[in-house]
Coordinates of C-alpha atoms and ligand atoms in Angstrom, one line a residue:
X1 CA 26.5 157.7 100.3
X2 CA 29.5 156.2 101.8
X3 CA 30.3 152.9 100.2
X4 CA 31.9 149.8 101.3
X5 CA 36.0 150.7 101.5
X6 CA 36.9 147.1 100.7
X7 CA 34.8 147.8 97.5
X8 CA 36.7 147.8 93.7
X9 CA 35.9 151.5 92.4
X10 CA 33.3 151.5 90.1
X11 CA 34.8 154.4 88.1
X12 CA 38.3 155.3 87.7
X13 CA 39.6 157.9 85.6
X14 CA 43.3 157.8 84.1
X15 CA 45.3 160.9 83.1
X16 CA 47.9 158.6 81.4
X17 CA 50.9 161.2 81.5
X18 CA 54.9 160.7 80.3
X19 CA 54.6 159.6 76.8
X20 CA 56.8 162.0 75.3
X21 CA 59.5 161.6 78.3
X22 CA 59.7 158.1 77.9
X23 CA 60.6 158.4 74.3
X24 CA 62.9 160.9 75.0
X25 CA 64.8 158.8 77.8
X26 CA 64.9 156.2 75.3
X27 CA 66.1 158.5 72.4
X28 CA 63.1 157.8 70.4
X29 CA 60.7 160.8 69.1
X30 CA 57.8 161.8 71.0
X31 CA 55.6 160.0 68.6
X32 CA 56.4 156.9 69.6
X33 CA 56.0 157.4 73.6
X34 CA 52.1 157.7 72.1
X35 CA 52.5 154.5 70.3
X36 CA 53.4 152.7 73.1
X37 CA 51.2 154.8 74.7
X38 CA 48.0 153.0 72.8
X39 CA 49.6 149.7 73.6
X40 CA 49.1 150.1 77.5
X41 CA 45.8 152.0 76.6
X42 CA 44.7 148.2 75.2
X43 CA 46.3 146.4 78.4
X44 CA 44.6 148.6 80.8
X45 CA 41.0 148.4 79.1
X46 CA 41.5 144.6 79.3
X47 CA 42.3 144.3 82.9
X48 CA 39.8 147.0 84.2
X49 CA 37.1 144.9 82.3
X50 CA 38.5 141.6 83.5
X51 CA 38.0 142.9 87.0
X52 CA 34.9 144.1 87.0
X53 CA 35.5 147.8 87.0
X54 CA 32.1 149.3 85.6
X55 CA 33.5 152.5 84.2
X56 CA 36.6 153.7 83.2
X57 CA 37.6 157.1 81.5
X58 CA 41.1 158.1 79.7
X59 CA 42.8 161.3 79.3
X60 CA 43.5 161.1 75.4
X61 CA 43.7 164.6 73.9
X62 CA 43.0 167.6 76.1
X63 CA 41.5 170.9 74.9
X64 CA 45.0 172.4 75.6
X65 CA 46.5 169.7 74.0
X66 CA 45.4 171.1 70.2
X67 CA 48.5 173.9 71.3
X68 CA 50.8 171.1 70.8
X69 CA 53.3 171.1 67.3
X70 CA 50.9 170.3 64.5
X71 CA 52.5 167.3 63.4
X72 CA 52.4 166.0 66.7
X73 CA 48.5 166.6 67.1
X74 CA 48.0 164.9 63.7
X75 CA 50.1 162.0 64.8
X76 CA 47.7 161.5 67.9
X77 CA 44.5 162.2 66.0
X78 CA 45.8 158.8 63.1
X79 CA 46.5 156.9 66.3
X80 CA 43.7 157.7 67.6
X81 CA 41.8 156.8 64.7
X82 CA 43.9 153.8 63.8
X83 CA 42.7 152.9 67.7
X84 CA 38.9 153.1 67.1
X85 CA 39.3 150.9 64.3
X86 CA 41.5 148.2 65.8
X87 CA 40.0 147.8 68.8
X88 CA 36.7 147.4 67.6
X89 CA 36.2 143.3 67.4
X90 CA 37.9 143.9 71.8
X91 CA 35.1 146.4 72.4
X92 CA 32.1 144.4 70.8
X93 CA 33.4 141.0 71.9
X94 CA 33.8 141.9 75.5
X95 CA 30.4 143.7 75.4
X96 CA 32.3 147.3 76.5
X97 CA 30.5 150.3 75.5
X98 CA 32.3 152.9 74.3
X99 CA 31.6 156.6 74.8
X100 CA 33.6 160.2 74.4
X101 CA 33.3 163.6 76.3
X102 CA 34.6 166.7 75.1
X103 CA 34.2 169.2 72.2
X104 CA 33.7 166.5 69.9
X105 CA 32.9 169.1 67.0
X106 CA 36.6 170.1 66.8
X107 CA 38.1 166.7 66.3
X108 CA 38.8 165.6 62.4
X109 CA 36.6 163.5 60.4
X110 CA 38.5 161.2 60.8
X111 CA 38.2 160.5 64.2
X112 CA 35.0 161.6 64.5
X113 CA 33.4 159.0 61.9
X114 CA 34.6 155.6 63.2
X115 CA 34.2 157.0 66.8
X116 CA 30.2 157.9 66.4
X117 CA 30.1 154.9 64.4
X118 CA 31.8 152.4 67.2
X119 CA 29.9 154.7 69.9
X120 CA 26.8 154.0 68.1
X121 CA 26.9 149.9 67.3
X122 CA 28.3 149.7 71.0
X123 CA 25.6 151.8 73.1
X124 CA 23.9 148.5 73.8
X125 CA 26.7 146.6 75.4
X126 CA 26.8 146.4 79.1
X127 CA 30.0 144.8 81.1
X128 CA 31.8 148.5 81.1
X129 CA 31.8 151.7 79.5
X130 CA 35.1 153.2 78.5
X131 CA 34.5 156.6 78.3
X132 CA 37.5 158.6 76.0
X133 CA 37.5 162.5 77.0
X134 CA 38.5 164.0 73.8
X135 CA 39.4 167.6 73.1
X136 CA 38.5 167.9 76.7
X137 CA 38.9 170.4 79.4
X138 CA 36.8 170.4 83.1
X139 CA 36.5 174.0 83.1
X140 CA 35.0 173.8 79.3
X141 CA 32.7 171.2 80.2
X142 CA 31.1 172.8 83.5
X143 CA 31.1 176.1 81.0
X144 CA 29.2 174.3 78.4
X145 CA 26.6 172.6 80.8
X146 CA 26.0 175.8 82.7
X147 CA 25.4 177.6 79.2
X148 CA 23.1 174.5 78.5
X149 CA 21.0 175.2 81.8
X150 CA 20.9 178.9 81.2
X151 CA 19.5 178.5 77.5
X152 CA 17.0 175.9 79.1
X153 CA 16.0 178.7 81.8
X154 CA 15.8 181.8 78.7
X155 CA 13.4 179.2 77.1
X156 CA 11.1 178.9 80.4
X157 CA 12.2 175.2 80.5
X158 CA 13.7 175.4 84.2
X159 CA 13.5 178.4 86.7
X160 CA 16.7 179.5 88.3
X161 CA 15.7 178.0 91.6
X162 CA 15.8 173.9 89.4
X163 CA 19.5 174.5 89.1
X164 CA 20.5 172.3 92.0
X165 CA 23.7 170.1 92.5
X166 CA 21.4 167.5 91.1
X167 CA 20.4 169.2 88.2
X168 CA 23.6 170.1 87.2
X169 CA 25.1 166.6 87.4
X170 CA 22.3 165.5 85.3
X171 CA 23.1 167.9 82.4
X172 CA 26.7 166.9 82.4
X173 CA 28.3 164.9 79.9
X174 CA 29.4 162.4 82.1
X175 CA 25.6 162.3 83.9
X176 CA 25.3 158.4 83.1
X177 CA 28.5 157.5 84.7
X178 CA 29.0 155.8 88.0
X179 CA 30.1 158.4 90.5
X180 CA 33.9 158.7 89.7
X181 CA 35.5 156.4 92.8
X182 CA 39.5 156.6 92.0
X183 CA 41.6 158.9 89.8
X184 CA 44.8 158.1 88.6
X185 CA 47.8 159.9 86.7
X186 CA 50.8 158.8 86.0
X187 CA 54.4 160.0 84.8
X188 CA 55.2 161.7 88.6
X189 CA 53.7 164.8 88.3
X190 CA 50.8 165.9 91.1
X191 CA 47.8 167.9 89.3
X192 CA 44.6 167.7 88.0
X193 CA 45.3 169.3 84.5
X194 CA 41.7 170.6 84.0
X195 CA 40.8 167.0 84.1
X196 CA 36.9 165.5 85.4
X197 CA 37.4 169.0 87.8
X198 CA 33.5 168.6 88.7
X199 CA 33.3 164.5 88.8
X200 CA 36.4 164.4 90.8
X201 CA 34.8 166.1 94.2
X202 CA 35.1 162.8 96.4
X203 CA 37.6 160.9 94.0
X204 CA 40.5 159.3 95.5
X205 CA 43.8 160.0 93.9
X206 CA 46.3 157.8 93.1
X207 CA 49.9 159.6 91.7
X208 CA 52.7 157.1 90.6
X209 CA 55.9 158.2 88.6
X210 CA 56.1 155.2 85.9
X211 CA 55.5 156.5 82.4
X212 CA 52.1 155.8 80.9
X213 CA 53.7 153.8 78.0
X214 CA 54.9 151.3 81.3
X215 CA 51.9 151.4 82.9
X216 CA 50.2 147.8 82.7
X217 CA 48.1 145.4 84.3
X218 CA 50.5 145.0 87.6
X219 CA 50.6 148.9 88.0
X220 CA 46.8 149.4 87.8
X221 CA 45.9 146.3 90.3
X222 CA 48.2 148.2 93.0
X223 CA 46.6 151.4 92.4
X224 CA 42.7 149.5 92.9
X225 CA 44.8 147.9 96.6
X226 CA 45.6 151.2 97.4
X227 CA 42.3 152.6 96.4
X228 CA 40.5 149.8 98.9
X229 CA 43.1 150.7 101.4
X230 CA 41.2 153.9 101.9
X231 CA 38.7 155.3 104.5
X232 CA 35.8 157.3 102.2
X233 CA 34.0 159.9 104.6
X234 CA 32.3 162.0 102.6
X235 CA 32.6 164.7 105.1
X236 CA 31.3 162.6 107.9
X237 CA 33.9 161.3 110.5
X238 CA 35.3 158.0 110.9
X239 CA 33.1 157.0 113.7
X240 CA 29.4 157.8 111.9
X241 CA 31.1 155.4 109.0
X242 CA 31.6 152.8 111.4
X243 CA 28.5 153.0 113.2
X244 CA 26.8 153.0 110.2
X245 CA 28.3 150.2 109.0
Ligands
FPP301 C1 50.5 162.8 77.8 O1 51.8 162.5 77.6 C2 49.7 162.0 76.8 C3 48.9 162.6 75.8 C4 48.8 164.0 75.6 C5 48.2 161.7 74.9 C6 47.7 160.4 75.4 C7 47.5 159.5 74.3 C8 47.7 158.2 74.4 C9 48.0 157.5 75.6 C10 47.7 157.3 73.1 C11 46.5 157.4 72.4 C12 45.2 157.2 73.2 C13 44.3 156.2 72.9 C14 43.1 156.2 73.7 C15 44.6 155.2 71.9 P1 52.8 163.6 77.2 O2 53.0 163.6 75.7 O3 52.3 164.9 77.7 O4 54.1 163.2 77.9 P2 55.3 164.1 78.5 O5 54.6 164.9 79.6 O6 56.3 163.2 79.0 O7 55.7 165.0 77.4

């Protein structure tokens, strides 16, 4: 359905990119790009629920990413931790529900216990969900869903001919999510990165080369101008759109 272009996106996705380069211009170590890093991760969630965005979803450890230098994947899995933890009384006090995609399995106990258990006492809250993809990869996740739908099919739950675009979507992770309206990366660089490779079909894209660690509230209002700025056809032209209203 095409929606109003004037509209604020319902769900926008961030692949927050240049940590580690904006240490390094700086002469600091990588770690603390990621530092900084959580800080505009706070900032961001703020203003996206201040303005009335309904869903947004962040880019915060990649199923590539686990190739990284061990020190430097345990580094992101204590901030990571440390940022469940902090953030909790901001989550529950601003009734954001929080929610994570990915192979969840894989990440430590230590992330994976105050996550489930912030995931769980926040499921009920209902101004935004901010969805963390975590040991995530597109490709992974339209793997795991299609093996899903051929286990259902082996057990007589669903014939081949069920398997619509419809069905599919349902059986995602990401099935209870607005339709994803505005992708945005950071740091400069133009790709996808095996990021929301399925939800991102009809997504606008917004690229911008400030570092993530710089990207605040100012940064994020200019990519939701440019995102109304846009004409959304959905494959129909721009004079059905405007005869449809
Ligand atoms: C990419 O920058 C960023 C990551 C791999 C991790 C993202 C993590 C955070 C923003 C902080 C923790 C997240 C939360 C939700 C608290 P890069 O290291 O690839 O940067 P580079 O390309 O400049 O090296």
């Amino acid at each position: 359905m095409p929606v109003d272009p004037t509209a604020l996106p319902r769900h926008v996705a961030i692949i927050m990119d240049g940590n580690g380069r904006w240490a390094q211009d700086k002469g600091l170590p990588r770690i603390e790009g990621h530092r900084r890093g959580a800080n505009a991760v706070h900032e961001v969630v703020r203003t996206a629920r201040e303005i009335g965005v309904k869903a947004l979803t962040l880019y915060a450890f990649s199923a590539q990413n686990w190739l990284r230098p061990p020190e430097e994947v345990a580094m992101l899995m204590r901030l990571l931790r440390e940022y469940v933890i902090a953030e909790r009384a901001e989550i529950m006090d601003n009734a954001i529900r929080l929610v994570a995609i990915g192979d969840l399995d894989r990440l430590p106990g230590l992330v994976r216990e105050p996550l489930e258990l912030l995931v769980s006492d926040s499921a009920g809250n209902q101004a935004m969900t901010l969805c963390l993809a975590l040991s995530y990869g597109g490709r992974e996740s339209i793997v795991a869903t299609s093996r899903a739908l051929c286990e259902a099919v082996k057990r007589g739950e669903l014939s081949p001919a069920d398997v619509t675009e419809g069905c599919f979507q349902s059986a995602m992770q990401t099935a209870d999510l607005p339709q994803l309206d505005l992708l945005i990366r950071t740091s400069g660089e133009v790709r996808l990165s095996n990021f929301l490779l399925w939800e991102s079909a009809y997504a606008e894209l917004y690229f911008t080369d400030t570092y993530w660690p710089e990207f605040g509230r100012d940064e994020f209002v200019r990519a939701l101008e440019s995102y109304r700025g846009r004409q959304r056809r959905f494959g129909r032209t721009g004079e059905q759109l405007r005869r449809l209203g």
